[in-house]
C-alpha positions in Angstrom: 74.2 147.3 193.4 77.1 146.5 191.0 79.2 143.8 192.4 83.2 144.7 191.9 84.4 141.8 193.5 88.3 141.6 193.5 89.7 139.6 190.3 86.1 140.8 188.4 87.9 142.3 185.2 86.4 145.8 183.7 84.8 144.3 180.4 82.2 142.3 183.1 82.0 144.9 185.0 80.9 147.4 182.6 78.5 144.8 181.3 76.7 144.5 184.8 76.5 148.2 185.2 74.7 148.5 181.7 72.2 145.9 182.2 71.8 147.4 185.8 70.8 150.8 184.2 68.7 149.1 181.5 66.3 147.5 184.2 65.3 151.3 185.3 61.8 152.3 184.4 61.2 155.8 182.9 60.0 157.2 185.2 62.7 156.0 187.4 65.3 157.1 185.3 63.4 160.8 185.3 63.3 160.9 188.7 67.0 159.6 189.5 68.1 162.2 187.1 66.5 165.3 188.5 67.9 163.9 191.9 71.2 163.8 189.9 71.1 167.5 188.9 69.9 168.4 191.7 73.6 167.3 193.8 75.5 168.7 191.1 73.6 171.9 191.8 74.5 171.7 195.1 78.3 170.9 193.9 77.9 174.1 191.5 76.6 176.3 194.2 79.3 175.6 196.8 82.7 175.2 194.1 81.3 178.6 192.5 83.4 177.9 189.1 84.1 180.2 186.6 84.4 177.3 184.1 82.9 174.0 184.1 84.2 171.0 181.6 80.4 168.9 182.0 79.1 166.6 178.9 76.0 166.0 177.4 74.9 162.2 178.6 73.8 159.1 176.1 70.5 157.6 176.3 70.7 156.0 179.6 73.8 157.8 181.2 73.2 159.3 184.3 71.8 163.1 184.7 69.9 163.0 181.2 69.6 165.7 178.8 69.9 168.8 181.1 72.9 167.8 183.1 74.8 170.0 181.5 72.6 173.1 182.3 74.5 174.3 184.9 72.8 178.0 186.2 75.4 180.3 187.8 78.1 179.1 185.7 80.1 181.2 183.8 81.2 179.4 181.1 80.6 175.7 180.6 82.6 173.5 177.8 81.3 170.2 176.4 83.7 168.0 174.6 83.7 167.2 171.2 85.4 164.0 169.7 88.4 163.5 167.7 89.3 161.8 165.1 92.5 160.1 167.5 90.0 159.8 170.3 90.9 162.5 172.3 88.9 165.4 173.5 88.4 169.0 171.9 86.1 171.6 173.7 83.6 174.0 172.6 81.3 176.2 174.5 77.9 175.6 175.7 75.1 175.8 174.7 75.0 176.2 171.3 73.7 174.5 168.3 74.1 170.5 168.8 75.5 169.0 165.9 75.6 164.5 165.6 79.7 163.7 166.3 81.4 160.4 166.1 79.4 157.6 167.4 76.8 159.4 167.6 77.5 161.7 170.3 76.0 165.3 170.1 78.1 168.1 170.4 78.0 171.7 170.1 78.5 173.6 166.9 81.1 176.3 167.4 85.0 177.3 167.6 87.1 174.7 168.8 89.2 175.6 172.1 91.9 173.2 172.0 92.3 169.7 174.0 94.1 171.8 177.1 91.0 174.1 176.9 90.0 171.2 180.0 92.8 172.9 182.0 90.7 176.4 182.8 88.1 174.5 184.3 87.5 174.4 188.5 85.1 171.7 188.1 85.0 168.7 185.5 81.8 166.4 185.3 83.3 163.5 183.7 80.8 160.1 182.9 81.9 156.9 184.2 80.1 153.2 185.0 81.3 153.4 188.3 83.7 155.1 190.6 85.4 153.3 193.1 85.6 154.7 196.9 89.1 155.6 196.6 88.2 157.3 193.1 89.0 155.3 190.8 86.5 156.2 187.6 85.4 153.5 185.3 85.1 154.4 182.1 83.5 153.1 178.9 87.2 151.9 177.5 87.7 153.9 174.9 90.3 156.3 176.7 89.1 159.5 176.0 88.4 160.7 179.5 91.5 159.1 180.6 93.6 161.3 178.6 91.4 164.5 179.2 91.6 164.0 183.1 95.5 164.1 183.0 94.9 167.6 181.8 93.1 168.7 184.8 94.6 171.1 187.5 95.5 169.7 190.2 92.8 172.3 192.7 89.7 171.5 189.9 87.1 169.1 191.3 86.6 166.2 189.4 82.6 164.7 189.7 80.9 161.7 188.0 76.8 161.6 188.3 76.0 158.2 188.6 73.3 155.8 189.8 72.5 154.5 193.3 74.9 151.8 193.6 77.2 152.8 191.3 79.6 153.9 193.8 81.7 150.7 194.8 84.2 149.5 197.6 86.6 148.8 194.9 87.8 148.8 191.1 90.7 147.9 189.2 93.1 150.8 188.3 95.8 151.8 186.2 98.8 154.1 187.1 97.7 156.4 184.4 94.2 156.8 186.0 93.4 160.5 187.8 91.6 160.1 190.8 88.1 161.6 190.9 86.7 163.4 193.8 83.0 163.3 194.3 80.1 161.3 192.8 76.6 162.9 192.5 74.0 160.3 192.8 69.5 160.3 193.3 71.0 160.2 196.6 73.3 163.4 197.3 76.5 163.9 197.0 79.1 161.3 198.4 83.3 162.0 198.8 85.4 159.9 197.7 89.2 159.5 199.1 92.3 159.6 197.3 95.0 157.0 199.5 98.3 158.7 197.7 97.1 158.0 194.2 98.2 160.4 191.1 96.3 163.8 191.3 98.6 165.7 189.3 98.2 163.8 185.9 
């Protein structure tokens, strides 16, 4: 369990998370990912979405390499890095080229940074997410701008590990709520007490 005590800032948080996810044993981590796909699937099969914004996870993020196989789906977009740090979108799959920092992403025409906008659902990465949904990010602001794209009706899930999902995180105005976190565990609601949905 992550401790987000009150007054713990994000850097040590994000540090605790880390070595948290670092201690998981493969097989572990194999199994607590095809219990993570397996709530998304749930998510997928009940939201029904035309379009899905989803990533592809780092070694050691939540979900593995398949989380972005999403049967059912119509269309699903995976981000692609900017030079400024934003996001771009391109469609998925398709040929996996190595991006900035080392993040794959697929080869293919660009669809714009508002290309986020069409989707129903968004899988978004985070450390942790916070019961009222506040998402925890890895600081570089990517996702935070991304998110303020969103529709206000898409669903907005992070996959994360058992006891990832805390009583409380620090925010900023500009952060979007999330909605749901997919965990080995199922799929757990989170609730929004009058924070910004609208971006």
């Amino acid at each position: 369990m992550v401790s987000a005590a009150p007054g713990r800032d994000k850097r040590a948080i994000r540090s605790a998370v880390l070595s948290a996810r670092r201690t998981l044993s493969p097989q572990e981590r194999s199994d607590a990912d095809a219990a993570i796909r397996e709530a998304l699937a749930t998510v997928v099969a009940r939201v029904r979405p035309g379009t899905v914004c989803a990533y592809l996870p780092m070694a050691g993020e939540p979900g593995g390499a398949r989380l972005p196989e999403l049967p059912g789906v119509g269309r699903v977009l995976l981000p692609v890095l900017r030079p400024d740090l934003d996001l771009d979108w391109a469609a998925y799959p398709a040929p996996l080229l190595s991006g900035r920092y080392g993040l794959s992403e697929p080869d293919g025409p660009r669809l714009g940074v508002d290309a986020i906008a069409e989707a129903e659902l968004i899988v978004a990465p985070g450390l942790a997410v916070s019961t009222d949904g506040v998402r925890l990010g890895r600081g570089g602001g990517s996702y935070d701008r991304a998110l303020a794209r969103v529709a206000p009706s898409a669903l907005v899930v992070v996959p994360l590990y058992d006891g990832e999902l805390v009583d409380r995180l620090p925010a900023e105005p500009h952060d979007r709520p999330v909605d749901a976190v997919v965990t080995p565990s199922g799929v757990g609601l989170v609730t929004h007490t009058g924070r910004n949905r609208s971006g």
